[in-house]
Coordinates of C-alpha atoms and ligand atoms in Angstrom, one line a residue:
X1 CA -7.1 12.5 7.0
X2 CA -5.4 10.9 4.5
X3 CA -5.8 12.0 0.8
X4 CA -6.2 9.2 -1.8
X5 CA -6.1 9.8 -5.8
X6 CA -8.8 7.2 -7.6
X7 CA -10.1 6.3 -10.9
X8 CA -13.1 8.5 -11.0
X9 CA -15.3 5.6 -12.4
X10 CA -14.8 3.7 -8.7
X11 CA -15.9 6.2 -7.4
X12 CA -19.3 6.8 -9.4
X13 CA -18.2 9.3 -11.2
X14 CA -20.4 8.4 -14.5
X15 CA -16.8 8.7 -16.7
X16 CA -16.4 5.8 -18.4
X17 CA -17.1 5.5 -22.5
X18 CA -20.4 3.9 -21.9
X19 CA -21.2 6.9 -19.9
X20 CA -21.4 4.7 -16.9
X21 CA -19.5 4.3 -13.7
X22 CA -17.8 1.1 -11.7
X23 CA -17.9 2.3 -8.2
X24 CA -15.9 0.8 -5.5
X25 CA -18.1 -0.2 -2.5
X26 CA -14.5 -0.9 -0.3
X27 CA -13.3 3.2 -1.3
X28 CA -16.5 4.6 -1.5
X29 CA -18.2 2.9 1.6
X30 CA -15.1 2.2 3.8
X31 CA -12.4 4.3 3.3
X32 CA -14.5 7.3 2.5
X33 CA -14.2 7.2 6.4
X34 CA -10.7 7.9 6.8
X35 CA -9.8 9.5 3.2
X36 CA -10.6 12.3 1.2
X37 CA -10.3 11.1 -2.9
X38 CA -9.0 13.1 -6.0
X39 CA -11.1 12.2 -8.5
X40 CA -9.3 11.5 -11.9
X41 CA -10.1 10.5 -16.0
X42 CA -7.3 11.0 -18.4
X43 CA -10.4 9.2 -21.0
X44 CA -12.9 11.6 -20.4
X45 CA -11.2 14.8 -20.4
X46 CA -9.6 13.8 -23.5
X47 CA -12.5 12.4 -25.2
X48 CA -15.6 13.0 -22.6
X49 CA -18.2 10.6 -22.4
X50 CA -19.7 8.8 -23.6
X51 CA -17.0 7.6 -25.9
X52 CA -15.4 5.0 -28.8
X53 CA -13.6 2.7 -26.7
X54 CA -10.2 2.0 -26.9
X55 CA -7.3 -0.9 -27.0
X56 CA -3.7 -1.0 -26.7
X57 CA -2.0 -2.2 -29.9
X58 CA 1.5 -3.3 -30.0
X59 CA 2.8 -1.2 -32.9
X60 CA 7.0 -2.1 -33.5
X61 CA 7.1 -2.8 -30.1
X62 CA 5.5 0.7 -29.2
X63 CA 2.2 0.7 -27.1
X64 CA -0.5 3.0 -28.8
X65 CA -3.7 3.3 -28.0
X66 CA -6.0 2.5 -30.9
X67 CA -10.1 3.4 -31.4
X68 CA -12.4 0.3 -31.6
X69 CA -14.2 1.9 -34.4
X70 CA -12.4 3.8 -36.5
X71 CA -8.2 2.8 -35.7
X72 CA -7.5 6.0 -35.5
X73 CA -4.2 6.6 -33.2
X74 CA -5.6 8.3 -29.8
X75 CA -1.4 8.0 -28.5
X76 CA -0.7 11.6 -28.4
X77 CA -3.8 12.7 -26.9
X78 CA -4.6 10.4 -24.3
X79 CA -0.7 11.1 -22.9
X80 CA -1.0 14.4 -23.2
X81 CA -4.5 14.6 -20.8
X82 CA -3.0 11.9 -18.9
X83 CA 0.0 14.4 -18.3
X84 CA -2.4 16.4 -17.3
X85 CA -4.4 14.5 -14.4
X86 CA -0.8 13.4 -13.2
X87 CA 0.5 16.8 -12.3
X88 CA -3.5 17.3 -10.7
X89 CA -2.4 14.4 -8.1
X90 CA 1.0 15.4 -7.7
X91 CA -0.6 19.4 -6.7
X92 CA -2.8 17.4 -4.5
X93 CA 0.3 15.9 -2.4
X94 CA -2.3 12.3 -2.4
X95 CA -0.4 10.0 -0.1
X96 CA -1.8 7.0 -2.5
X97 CA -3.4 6.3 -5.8
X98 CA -5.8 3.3 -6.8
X99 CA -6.5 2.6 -10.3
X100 CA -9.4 0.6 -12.5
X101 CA -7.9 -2.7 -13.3
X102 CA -8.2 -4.1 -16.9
X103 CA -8.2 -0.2 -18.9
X104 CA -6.2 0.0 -21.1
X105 CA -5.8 3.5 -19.6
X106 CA -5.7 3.2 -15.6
X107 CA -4.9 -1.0 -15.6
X108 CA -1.7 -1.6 -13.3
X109 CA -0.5 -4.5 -15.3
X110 CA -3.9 -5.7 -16.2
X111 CA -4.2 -3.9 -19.2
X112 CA -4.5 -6.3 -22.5
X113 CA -2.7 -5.8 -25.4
X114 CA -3.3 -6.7 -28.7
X115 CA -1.2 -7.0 -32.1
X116 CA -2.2 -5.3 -35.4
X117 CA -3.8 -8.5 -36.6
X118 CA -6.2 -8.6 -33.2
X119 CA -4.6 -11.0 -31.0
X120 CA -4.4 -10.8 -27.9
X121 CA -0.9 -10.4 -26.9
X122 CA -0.2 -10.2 -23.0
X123 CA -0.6 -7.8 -20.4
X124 CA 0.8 -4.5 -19.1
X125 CA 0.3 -1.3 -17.3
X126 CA -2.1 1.1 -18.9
X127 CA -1.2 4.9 -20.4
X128 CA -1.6 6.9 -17.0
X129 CA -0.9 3.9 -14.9
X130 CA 2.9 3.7 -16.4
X131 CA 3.2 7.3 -15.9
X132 CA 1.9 7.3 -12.1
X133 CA 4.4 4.3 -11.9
X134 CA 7.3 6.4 -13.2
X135 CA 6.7 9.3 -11.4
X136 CA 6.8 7.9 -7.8
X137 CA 8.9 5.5 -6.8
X138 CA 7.9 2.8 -3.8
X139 CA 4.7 4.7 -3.6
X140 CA 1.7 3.2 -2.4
X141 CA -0.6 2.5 -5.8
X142 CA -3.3 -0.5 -6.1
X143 CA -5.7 -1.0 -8.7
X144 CA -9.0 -2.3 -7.4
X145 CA -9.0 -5.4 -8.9
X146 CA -6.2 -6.2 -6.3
X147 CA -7.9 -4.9 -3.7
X148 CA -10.6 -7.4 -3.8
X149 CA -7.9 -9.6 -2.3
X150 CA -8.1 -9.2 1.6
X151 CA -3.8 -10.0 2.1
X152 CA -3.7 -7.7 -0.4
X153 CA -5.8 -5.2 0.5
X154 CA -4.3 -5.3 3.6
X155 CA -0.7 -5.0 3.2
X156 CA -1.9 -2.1 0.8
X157 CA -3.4 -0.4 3.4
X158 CA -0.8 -0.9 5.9
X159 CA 1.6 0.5 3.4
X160 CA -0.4 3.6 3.3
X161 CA -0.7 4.9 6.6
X162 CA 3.6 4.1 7.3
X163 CA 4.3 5.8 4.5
X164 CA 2.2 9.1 5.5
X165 CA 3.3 8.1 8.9
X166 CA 6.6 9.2 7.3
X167 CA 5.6 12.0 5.7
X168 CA 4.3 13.7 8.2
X169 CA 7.7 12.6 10.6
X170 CA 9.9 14.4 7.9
X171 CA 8.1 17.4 8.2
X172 CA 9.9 18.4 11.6
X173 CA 13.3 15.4 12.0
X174 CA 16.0 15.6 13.7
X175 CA 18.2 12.6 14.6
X176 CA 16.6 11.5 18.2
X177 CA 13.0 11.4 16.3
X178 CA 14.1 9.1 13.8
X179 CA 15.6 6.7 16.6
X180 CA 12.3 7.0 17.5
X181 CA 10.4 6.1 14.6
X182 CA 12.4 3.6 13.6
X183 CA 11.6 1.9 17.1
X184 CA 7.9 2.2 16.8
X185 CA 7.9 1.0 13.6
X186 CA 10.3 -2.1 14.4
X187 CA 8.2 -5.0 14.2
X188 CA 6.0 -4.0 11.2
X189 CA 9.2 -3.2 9.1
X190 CA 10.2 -6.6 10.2
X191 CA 7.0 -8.4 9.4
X192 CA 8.2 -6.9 5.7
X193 CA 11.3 -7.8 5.6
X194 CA 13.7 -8.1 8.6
X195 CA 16.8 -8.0 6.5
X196 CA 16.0 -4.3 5.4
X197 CA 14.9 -3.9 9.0
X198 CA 18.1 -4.3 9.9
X199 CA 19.1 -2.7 7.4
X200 CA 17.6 0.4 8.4
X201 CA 18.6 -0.2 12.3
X202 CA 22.3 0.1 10.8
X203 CA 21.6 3.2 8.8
X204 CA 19.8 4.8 12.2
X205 CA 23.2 3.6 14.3
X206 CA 25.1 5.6 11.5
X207 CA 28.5 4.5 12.9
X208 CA 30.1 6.1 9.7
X209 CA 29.0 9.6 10.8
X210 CA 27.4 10.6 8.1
X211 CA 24.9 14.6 8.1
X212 CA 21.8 14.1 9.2
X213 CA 20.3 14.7 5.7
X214 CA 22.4 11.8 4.2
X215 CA 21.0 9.2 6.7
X216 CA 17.3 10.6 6.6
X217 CA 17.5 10.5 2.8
X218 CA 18.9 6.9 3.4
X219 CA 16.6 6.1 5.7
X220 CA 13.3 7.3 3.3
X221 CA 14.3 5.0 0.7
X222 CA 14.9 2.2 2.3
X223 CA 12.2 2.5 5.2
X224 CA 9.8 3.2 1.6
X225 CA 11.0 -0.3 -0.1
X226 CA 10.5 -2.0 3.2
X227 CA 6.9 -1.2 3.7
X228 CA 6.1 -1.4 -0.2
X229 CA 6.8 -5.4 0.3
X230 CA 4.2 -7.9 1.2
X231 CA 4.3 -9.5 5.0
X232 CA 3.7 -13.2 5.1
X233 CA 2.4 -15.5 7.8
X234 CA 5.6 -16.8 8.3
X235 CA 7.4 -13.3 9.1
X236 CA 3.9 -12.2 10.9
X237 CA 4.1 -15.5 13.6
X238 CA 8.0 -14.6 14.3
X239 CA 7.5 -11.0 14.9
X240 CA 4.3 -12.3 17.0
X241 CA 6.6 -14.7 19.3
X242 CA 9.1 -12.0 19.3
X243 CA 6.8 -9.7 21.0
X244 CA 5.6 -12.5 23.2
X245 CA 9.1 -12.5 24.4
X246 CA 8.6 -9.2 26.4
X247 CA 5.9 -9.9 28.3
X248 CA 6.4 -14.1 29.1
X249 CA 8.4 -13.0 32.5
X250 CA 5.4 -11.2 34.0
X251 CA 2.7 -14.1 32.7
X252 CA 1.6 -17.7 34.0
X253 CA 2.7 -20.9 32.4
X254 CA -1.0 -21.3 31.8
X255 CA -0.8 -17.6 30.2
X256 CA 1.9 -18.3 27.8
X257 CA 0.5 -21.5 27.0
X258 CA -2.8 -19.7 25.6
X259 CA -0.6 -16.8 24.1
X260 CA 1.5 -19.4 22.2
X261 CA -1.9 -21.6 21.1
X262 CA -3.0 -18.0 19.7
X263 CA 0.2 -17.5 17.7
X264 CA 0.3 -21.3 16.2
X265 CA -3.4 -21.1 15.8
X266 CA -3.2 -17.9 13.5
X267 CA -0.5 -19.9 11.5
X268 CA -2.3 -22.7 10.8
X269 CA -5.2 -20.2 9.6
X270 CA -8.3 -21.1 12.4
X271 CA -8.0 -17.5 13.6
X272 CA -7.5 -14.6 12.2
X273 CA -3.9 -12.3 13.7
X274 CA -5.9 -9.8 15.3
X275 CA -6.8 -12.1 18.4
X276 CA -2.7 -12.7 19.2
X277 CA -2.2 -8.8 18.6
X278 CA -5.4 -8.0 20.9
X279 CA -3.7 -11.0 23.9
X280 CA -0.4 -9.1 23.3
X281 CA -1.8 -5.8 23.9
X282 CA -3.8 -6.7 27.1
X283 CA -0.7 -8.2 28.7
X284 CA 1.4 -5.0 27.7
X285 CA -1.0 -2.7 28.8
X286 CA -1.2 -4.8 32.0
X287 CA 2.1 -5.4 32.9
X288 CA 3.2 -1.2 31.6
X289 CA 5.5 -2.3 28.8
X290 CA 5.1 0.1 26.7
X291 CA 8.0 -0.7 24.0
X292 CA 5.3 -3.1 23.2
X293 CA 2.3 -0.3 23.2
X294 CA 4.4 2.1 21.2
X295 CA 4.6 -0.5 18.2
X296 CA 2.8 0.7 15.2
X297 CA 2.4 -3.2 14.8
X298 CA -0.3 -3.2 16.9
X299 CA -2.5 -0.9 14.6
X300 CA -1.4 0.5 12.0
X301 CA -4.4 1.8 10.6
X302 CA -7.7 2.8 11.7
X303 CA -8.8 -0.7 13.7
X304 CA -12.5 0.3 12.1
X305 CA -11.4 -0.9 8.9
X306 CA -10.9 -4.5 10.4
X307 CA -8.4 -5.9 7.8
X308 CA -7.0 -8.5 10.1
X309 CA -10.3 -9.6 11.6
X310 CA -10.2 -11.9 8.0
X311 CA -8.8 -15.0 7.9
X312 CA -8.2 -14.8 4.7
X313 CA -5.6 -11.1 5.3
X314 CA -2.7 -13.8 6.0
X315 CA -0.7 -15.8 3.2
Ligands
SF4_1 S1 -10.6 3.4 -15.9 FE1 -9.6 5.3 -15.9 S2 -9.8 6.2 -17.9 FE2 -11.3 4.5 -17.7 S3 -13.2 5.5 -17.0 FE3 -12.1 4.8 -15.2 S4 -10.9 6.6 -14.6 FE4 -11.5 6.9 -16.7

């Protein structure tokens, strides 16, 4: 099960400085299936609730975080407690973190900030969101506002169950099992980005002869980049006609015909990718090519969630 870190407020937790919450029905209702959450609120166990509200002011080109009511400088506190709720999730090992857009404490470049004099002045990442930021690199974090996004909210997901995926793979590697990771995870890599699929293919081959440790450590980094980018419909549809490619010699004319109305019909947005994947998964099963049935492509996280049943999950 995977373990997710969250803003406790999305998750009901009645934390914010109203003394209210802002659940999440998508975490709460959805994922709550598939994840357990670590609950966190730099705010509220620095100032508990309910609260004086707070702002980021631009102070010579410092952010500090300011009380609504009485301007008194909160800085040092809040980052101290939000210190403290980061090295909570990093005990916990969470294999993602999702932050409350728009606080000027958990917003991932939603936060406003304002000058001395009260304007407005931009956007930015909130206290602890900058530090969660810092701390791990290419790691899978979201703030819900995003998620409300299905292509989002998708590629989000997807992101988090390869990059466990990978976690759990380093636990026990050895040089065959990452020739074999790298080929299950072929076609979603390339529906990233098939130039650092390639990429990692040439790091894999290792033709300089570097230890094991040197390519696997390689290998992390890129293989994390990769999976942190967004796919697109246009990368989707080529890996999809790629992967038609293996099974056209076993089908009808008629066969390929319907196959390849699928693909272009998912492109031009009438259906949604998961009928293609579910055509190309009948004919692999069918026809035993299981190259094709290895492919973490085909589901790459729990098929209950039903991200790709929407339309709207391609760009
Ligand atoms: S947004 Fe962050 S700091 Fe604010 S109430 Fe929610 S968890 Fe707490």
């Amino acid at each position: 099960m995977m373990k997710i870190a969250v803003s406790g407020c999305l998750l009901g937790d009645k934390v914010r400085f109203d003394g209210g919450h802002k659940k999440f029905d998508f975490i709460v209702d959805e994922l709550s299936r598939f994840a357990s959450f670590v609950s966190f609120c730099p705010e509220h166990i620095a100032f508990s609730s309910p609260r004086e509200s707070i702002r980021m002011v631009e102070i010579d080109k410092q952010l500090h975080t300011i009380s609504n009511k009485t301007g008194i400088n909160l800085t040092k506190t809040l980052k101290e407690h939000s210190q403290k709720e980061l090295d909570k999730i990093k005990n916990h090992k969470v294999d993602a973190i999702i932050l409350k857009s728009k606080s000027p404490t958990c917003g991932l470049g939603s936060s406003k900030v304002y000058l001395q004099n009260g304007f407005a002045n931009g956007k930015d990442d909130g206290v602890f969101a900058k530090m969660c930021k810092e701390e791990f690199q290419y790691f899978p974090i979201e703030e819900e506002g995003r998620l409300n996004d299905p292509w989002l909210r998708e590629n989000f997901i997807m992101q988090v169950y390869a990059y466990r995926a990978f976690k759990d793979f380093k636990q026990d590697a050895d040089m065959k099992a990452l020739v074999k990771f790298h080929q299950e995870f072929k076609f979603l890599l390339s529906s990233k980005d098939d130039v650092l699929y390639r990429k990692l293919g040439r790091i894999v081959a290792n033709e300089e002869k570097k230890s094991f440790e040197e390519v696997l450590s390689e290998y992390e980094i890129n293989f994390k980049k990769t999976i942190s980018l967004k796919s697109s419909i246009k990368k989707t549809r080529n890996v999809l006609e790629h992967m038609a490619g293996f099974v056209k010699k076993f089908l009808t004319r008629e066969e390929k015909t319907l196959l390849h109305e699928q693909i272009s019909d998912y492109a031009n947005k009438i259906i949604p990718v998961i009928t293609p994947i579910l055509t190309l998964k009948l004919y692999a099963t069918k026809y035993g090519v299981n190259y094709l049935l290895e492919q973490k492509f085909l589901e790459p996280y729990p098929k209950e969630l039903a991200l790709r049943s929407d339309i709207k999950s391609g760009k």
